[in-house]
Short mmCIF file of C-alpha atoms and ligand atoms in Angstrom, two decimals:
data_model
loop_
_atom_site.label_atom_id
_atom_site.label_comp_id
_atom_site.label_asym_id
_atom_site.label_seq_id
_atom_site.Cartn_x
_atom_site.Cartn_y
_atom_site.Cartn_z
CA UNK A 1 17.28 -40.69 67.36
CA UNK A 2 15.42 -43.43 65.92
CA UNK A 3 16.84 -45.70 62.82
CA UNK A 4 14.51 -42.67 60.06
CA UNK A 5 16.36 -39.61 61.90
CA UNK A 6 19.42 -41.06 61.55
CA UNK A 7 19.48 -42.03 57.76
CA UNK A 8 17.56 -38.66 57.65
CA UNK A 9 20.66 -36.57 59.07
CA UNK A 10 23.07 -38.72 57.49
CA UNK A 11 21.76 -38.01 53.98
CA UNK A 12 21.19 -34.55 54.92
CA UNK A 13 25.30 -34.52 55.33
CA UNK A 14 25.89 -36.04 52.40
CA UNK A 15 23.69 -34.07 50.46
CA UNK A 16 25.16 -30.82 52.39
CA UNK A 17 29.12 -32.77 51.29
CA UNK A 18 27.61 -32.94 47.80
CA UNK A 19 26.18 -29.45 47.69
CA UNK A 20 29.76 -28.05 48.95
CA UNK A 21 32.07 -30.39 46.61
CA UNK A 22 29.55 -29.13 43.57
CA UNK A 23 30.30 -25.77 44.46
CA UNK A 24 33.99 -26.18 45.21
CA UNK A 25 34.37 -27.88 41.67
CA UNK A 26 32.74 -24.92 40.60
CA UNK A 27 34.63 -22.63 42.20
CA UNK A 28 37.41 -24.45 41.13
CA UNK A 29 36.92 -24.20 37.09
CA UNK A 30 35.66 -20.41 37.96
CA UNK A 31 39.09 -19.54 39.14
CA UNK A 32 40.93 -21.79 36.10
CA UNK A 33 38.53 -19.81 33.39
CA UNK A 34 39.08 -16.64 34.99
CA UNK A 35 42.98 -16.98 35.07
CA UNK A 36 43.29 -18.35 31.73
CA UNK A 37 41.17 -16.18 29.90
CA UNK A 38 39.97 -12.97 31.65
CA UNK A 39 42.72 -12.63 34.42
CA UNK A 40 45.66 -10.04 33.05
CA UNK A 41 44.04 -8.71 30.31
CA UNK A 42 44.87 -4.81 31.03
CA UNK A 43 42.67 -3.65 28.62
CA UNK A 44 39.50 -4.85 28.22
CA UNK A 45 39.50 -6.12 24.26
CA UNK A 46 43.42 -6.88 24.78
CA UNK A 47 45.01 -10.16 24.36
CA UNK A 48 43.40 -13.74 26.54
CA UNK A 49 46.33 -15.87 28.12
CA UNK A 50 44.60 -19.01 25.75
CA UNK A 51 45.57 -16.65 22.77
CA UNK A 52 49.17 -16.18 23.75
CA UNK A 53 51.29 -17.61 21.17
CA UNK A 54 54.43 -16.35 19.31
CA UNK A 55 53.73 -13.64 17.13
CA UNK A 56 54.39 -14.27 13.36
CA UNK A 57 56.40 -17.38 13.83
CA UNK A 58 54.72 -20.71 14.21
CA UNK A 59 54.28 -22.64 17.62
CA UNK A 60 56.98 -24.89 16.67
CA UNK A 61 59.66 -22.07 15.94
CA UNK A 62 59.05 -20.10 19.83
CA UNK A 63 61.28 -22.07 21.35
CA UNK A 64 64.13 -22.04 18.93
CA UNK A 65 63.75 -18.59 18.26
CA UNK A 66 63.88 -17.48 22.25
CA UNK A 67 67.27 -19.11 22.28
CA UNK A 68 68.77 -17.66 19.23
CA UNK A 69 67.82 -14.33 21.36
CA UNK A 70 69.05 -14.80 24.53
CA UNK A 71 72.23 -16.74 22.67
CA UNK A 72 72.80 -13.13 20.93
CA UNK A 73 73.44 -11.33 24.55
CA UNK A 74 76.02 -14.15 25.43
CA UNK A 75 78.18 -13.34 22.47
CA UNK A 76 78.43 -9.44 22.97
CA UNK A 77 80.42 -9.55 19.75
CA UNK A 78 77.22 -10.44 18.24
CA UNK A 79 75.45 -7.60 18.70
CA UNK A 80 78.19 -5.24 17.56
CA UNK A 81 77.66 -6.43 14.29
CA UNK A 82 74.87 -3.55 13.30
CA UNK A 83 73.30 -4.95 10.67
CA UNK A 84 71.84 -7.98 12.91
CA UNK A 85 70.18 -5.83 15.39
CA UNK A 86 66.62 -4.92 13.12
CA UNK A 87 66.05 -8.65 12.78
CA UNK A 88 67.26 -9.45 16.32
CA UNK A 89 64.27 -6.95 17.49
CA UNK A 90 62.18 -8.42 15.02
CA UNK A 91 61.94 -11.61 17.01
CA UNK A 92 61.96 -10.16 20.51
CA UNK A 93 58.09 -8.83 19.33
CA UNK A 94 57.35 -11.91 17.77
CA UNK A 95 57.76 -13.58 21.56
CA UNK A 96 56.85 -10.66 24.00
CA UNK A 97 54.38 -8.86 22.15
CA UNK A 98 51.13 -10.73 23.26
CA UNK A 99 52.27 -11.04 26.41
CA UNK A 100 52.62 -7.40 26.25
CA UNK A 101 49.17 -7.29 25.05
CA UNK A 102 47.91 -9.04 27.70
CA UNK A 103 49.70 -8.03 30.88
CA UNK A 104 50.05 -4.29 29.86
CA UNK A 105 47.92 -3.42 27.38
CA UNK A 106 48.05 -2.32 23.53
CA UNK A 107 50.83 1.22 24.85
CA UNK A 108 53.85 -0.50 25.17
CA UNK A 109 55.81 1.94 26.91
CA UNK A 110 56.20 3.46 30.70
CA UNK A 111 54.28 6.45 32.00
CA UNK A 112 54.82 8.81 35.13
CA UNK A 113 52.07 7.40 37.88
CA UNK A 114 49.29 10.12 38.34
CA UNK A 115 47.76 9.67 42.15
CA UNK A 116 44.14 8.79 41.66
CA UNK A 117 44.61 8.01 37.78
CA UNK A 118 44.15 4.88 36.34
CA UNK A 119 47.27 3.24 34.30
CA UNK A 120 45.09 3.26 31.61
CA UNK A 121 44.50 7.45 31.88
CA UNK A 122 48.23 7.56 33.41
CA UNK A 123 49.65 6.06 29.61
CA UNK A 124 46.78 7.99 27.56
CA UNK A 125 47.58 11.71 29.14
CA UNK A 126 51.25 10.52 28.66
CA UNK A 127 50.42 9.90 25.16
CA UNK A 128 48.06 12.90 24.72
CA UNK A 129 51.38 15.12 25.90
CA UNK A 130 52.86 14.24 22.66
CA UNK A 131 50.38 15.57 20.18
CA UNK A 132 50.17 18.34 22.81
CA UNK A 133 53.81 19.13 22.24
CA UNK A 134 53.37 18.61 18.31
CA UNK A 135 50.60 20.83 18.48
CA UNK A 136 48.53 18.44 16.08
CA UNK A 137 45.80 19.76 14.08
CA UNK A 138 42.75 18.02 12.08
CA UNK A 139 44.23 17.04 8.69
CA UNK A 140 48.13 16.67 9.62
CA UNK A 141 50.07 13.58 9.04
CA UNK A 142 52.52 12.15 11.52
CA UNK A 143 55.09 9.62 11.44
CA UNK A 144 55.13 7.62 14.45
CA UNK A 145 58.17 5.55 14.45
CA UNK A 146 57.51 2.50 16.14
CA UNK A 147 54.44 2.21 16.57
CA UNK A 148 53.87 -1.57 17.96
CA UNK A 149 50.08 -2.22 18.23
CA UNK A 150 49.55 1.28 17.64
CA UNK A 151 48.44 2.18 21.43
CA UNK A 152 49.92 5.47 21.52
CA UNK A 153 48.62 6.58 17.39
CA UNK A 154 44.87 5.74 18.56
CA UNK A 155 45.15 7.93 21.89
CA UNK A 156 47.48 11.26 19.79
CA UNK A 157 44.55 11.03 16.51
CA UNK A 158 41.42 10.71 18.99
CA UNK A 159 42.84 14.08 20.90
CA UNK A 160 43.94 15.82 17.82
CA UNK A 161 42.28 14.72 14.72
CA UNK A 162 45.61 14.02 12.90
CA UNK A 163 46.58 11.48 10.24
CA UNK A 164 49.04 9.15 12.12
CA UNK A 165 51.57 6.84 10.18
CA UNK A 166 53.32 3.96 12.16
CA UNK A 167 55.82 2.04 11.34
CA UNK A 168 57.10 -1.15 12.48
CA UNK A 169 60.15 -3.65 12.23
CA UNK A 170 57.14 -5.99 13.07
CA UNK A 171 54.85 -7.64 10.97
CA UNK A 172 52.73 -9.64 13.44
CA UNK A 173 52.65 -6.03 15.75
CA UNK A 174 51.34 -4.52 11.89
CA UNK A 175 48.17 -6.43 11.39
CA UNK A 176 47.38 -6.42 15.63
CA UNK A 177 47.87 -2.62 14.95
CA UNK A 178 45.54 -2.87 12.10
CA UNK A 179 42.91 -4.81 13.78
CA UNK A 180 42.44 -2.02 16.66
CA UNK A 181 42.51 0.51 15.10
CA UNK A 182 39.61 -0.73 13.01
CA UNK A 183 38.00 -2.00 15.95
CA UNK A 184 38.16 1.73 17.56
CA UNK A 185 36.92 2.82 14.12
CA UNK A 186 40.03 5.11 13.57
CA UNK A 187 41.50 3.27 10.69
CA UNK A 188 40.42 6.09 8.49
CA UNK A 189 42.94 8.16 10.33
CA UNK A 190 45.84 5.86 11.06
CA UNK A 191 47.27 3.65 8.84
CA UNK A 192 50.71 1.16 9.82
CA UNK A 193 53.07 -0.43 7.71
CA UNK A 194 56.05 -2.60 8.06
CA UNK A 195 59.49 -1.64 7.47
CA UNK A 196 62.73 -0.38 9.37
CA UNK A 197 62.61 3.00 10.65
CA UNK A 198 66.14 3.42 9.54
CA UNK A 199 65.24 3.44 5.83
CA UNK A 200 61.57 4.73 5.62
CA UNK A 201 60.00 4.64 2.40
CA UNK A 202 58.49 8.00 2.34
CA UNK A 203 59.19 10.87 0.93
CA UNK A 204 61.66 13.72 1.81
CA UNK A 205 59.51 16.87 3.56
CA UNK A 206 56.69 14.97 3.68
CA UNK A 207 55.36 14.60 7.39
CA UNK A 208 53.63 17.62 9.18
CA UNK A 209 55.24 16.33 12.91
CA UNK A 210 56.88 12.96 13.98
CA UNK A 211 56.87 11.20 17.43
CA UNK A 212 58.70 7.98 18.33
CA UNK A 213 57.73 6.68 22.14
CA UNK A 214 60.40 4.33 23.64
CA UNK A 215 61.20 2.81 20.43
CA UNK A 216 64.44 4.56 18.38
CA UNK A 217 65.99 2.94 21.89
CA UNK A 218 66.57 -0.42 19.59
CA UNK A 219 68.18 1.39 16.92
CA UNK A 220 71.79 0.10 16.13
CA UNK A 221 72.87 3.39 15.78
CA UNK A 222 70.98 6.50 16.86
CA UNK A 223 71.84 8.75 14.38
CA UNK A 224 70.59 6.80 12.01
CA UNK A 225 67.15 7.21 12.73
CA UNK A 226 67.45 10.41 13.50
CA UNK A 227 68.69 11.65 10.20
CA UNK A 228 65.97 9.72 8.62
CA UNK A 229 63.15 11.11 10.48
CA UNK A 230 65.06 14.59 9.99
CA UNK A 231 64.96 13.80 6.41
CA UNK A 232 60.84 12.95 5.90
CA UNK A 233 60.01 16.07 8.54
CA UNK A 234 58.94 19.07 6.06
CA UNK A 235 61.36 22.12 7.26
CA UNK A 236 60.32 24.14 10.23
CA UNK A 237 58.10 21.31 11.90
CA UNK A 238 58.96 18.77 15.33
CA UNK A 239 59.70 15.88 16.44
CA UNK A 240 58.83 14.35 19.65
CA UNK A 241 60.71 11.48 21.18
CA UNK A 242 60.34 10.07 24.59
CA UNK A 243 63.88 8.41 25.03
CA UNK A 244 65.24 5.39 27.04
CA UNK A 245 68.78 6.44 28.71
CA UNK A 246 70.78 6.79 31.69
CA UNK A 247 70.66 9.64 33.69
CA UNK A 248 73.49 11.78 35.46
CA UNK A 249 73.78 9.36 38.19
CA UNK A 250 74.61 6.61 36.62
CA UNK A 251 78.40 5.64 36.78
CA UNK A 252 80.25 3.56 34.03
CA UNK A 253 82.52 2.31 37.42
CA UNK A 254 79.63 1.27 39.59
CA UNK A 255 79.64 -2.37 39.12
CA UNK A 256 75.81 -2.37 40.33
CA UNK A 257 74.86 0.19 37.74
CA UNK A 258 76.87 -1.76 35.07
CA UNK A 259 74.89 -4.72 36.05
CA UNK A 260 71.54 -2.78 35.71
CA UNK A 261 71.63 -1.80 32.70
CA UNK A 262 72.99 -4.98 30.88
CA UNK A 263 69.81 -6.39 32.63
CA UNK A 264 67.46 -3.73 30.82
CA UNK A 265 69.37 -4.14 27.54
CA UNK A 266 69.07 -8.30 27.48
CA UNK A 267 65.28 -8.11 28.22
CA UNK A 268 64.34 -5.37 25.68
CA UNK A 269 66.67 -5.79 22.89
CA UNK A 270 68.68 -3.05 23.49
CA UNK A 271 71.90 -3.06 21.34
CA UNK A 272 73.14 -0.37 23.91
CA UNK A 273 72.16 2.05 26.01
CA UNK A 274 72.96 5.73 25.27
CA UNK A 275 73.44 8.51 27.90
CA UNK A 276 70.97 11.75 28.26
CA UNK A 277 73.92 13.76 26.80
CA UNK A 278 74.46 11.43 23.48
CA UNK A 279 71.08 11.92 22.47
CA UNK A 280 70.79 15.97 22.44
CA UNK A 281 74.13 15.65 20.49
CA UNK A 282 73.27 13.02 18.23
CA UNK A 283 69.99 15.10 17.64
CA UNK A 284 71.57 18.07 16.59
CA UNK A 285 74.43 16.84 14.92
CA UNK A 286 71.88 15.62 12.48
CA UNK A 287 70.20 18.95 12.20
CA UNK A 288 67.65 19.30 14.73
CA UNK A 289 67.27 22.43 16.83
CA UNK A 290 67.04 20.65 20.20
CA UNK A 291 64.06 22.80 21.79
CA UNK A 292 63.38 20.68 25.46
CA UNK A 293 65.64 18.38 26.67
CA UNK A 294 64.35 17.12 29.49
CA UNK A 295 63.82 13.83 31.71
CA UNK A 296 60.09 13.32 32.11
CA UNK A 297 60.47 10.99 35.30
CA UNK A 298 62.13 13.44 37.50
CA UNK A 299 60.01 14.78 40.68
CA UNK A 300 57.38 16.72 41.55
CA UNK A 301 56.27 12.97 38.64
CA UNK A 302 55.67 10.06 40.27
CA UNK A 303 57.65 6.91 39.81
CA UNK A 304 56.98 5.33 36.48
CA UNK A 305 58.39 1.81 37.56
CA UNK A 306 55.54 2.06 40.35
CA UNK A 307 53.34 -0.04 37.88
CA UNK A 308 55.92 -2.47 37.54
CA UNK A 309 56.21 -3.14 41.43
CA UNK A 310 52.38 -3.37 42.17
CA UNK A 311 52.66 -5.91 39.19
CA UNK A 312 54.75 -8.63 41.88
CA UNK A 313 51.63 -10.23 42.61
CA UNK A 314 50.11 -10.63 39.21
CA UNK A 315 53.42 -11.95 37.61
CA UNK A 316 53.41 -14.85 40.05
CA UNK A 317 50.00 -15.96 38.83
CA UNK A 318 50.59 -15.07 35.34
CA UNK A 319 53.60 -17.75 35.37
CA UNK A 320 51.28 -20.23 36.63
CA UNK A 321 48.85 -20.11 34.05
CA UNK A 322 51.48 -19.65 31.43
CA UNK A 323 53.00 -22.52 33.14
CA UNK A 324 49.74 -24.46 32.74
CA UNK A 325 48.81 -23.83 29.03
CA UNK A 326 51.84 -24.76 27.83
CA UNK A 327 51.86 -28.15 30.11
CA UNK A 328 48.74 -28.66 28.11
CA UNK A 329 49.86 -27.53 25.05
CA UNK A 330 47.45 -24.57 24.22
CA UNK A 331 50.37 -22.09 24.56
CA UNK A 332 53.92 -22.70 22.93
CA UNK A 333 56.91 -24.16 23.73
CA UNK A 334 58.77 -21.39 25.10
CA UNK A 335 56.45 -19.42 26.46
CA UNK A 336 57.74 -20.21 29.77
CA UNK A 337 61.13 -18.76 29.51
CA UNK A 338 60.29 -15.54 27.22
CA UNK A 339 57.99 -15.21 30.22
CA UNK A 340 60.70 -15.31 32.78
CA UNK A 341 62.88 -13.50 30.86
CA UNK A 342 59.98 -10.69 31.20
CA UNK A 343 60.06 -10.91 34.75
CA UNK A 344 63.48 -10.58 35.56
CA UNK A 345 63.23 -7.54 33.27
CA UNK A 346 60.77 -5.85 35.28
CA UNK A 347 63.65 -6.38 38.35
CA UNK A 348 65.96 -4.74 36.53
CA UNK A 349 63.78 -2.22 35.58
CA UNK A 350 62.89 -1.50 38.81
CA UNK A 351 66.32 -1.28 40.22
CA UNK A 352 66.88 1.30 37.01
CA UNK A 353 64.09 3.56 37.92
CA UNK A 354 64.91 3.07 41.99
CA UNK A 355 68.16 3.82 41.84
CA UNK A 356 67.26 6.76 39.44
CA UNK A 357 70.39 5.61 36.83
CA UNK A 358 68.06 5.07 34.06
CA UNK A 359 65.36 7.09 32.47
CA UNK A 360 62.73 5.71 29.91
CA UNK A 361 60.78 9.26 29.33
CA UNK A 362 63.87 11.61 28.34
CA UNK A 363 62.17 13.95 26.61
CA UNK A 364 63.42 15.98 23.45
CA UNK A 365 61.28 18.39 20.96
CA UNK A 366 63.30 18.95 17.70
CA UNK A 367 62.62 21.27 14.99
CA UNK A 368 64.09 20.86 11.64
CA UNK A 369 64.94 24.53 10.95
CA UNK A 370 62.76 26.38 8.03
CA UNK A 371 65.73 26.30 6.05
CA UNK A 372 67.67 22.87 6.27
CA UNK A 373 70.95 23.24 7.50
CA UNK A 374 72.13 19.93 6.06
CA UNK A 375 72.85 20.83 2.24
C1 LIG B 1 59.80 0.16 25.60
C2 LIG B 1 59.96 -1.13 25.81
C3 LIG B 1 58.91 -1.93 26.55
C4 LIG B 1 58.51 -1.30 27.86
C5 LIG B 1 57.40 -2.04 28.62
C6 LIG B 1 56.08 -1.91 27.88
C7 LIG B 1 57.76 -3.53 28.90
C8 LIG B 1 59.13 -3.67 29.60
C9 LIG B 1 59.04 -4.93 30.49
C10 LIG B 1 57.70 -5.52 30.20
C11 LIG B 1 57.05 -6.46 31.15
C12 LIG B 1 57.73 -7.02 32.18
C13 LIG B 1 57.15 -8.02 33.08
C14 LIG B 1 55.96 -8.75 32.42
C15 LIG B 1 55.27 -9.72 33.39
C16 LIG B 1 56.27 -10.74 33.92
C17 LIG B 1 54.11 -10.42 32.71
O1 LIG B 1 53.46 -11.29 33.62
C18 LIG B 1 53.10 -9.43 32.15
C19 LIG B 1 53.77 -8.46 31.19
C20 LIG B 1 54.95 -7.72 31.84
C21 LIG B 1 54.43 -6.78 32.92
C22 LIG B 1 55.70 -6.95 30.72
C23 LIG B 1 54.82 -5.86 30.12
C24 LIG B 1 55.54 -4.89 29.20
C25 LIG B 1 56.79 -4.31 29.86
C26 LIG B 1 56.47 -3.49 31.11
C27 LIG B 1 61.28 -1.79 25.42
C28 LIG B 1 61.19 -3.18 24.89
C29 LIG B 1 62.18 -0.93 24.61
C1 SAM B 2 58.65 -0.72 22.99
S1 SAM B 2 57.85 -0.74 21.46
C2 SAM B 2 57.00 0.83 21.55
C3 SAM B 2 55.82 0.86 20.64
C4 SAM B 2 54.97 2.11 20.68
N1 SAM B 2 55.77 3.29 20.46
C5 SAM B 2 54.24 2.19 21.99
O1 SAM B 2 54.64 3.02 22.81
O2 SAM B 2 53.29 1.43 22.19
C6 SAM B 2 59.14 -0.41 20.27
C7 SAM B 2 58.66 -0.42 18.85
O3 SAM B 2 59.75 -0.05 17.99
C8 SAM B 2 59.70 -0.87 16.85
N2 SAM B 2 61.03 -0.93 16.21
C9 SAM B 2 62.20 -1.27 16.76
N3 SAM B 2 63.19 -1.23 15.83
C10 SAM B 2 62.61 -0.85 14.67
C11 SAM B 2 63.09 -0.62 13.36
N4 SAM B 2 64.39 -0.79 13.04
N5 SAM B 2 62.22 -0.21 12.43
C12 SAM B 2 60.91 -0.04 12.73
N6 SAM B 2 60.39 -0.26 13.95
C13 SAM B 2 61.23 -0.66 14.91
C14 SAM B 2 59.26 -2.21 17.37
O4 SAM B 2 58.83 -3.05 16.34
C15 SAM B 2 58.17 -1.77 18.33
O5 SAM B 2 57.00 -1.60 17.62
#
């Protein structure tokens, strides 16, 4: 090779080194853009990880505010004292909600896993199920109490045609709700407003049907909500809840299932949980003609914490970009820990639906009888 070849070949490497670092440092920013902003999204217009932040409070308030939570489940006295619990639940959405948003999409609630279905079809026929049992007409109105960013009231008006109010302890989860359902161009038929489910301002007899999904689960007392919902239902229409609870297996003196359950209560607010029996009596001890009672997650369904398992992979890179915007100070202070506080949820979660101890679709249809019972 004379002295040409050689500086030939030798720039030919370096141009090949240059080509491949280029492309490498593209690949590189590729990945980081895709992570950060695209990666995790469930649904397509959801939440981006650069727009996680903490709900109605301000940045500097996350980090306070997620240890005035998790301080409430080391005093258990604490959260025996009722009144706390609405504004207790208030913050939890204030931190998890856009990570909801953007690692499960705008239903926040579980669903039985349909073999060939998407989780996005999986949650909607869930969903669709409740204005099924309702048997929602064009021109209705329903209550849907707790509504969160109103997942569940776009997918029951698109099937039915039916006015859907929500309601939310929430205000941040209000004008998210508000937002999508303009963007789906169903504001017309759903409308959200803020306030506590245990004192709605509505009328008595006023609502044509009422659902809750997975939310009257963070009431301080059950029978609170109950009675109110009872009490806005005109006479001979339903109610449709899908409930959180444990099941017949679980056992007050199994250690392990004691330890479950705290778990699920500390990473979802939960000021206790109630048992599949409480709620049917609770129901009709407020009025309610209990019409199914029934736990949604038992076979021939598929496991609902399924989701949550396939998830392992995603969490682990979802910490790492959380971890990484809030090094560089795009996402709160905070972040971080509400973050792993989610993750050890899903465990315990997990455990709940493997074990088969806890439920989060107990199903109950309730009439209020044609002629109220109550006066
Ligand atoms: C009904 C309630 C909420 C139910 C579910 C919607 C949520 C319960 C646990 C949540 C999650 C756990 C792990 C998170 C993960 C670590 C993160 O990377 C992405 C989001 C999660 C998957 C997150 C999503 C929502 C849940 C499944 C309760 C509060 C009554
Ligand atoms: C797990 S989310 C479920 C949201 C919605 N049903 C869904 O499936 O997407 C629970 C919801 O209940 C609401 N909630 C909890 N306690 C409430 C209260 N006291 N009054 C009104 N809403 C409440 C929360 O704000 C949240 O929107």
């Amino acid at each position: 090779m004379d002295a040409m070849e050689a500086v030939a070949a030798s720039s030919g490497w370096i141009m090949s080194w240059g080509l491949l670092g280029t492309a490498a440092a593209g690949g590189i920013a590729a990945a980081v853009y895709w992570a950060m902003c695209i990666a995790g999204s469930a649904e397509r217009r959801g939440k981006r990880a650069v727009e996680l932040g903490g709900g109605s409070l301000s940045r500097e308030e996350v980090a306070g505010n997620y240890k005035e939570y998790a301080a409430f489940f080391e005093k258990p006295k604490q959260i025996e004292k009722l009144d706390n619990v609405p504004k207790l639940v208030d913050t939890f959405y204030n931190l998890v909600t856009d990570i909801y948003e953007w690692g499960w999409g705008q239903s926040f609630h579980f669903s039985p896993a349909v073999p060939g279905k998407s989780h996005r079809d999986q949650t909607r026929l869930h969903e669709e199920r409740v204005a099924d049992l309702l048997k929602l007409k064009p021109g209705q109105k329903v209550l849907d109490a707790g509504c969160g960013v109103g997942g569940p009231m776009r997918a029951i008006t698109a099937h039915s045609g039916a006015n859907v109010v929500g309601i939310t302890i929430n205000d941040y989860q209000v004008a998210r709700a508000r937002n999508h359902n303009k963007k789906a161009r169903l504001d017309h038929l759903c409308e959200v407003i803020c306030g506590n489910f245990l004192q709605m301002p509505f009328a008595d007899n006023f609502f044509d049907g009422a659902y809750s999904i997975e939310a009257t689960c963070h009431a301080p007392q059950l029978r609170e909500v109950y009675a109110e919902i009872y009490r806005v239902l005109k006479p001979g229409q339903l109610y449709v809840t899908y409930e959180w609870v444990t099941t017949p297996k679980y056992s007050a003196d199994n250690p392990e299932h004691v330890e479950i359950i705290h778990g699920i209560e500390h990473g979802d607010a939960l000021p206790g949980m109630r048992s599949f029996t409480q709620i049917v009596e609770i129901a009709k001890e407020v009025g309610f003609d209990v019409l199914e009672n029934r736990d949604l997650a038992l076979p021939p369904a598929h496991p609902w914490w399924k989701r949550l398992k396939m998830g392992r992979l995603a969490y682990y890179r979802n910490h790492v970009v959380i971890a990484l915007l809030s090094f560089l100070g795009i996402a709160p202070q905070g972040v971080v820990e509400v973050h792993e506080m989610l993750f050890k949820t899903a465990l315990y979660l997990t455990r709940g639906g493997e074990t088969g101890i806890f439920t989060p679709m107990h199903l109950l249809v309730c009439r209020k009888p044609a002629v109220s019972q109550r006066e």
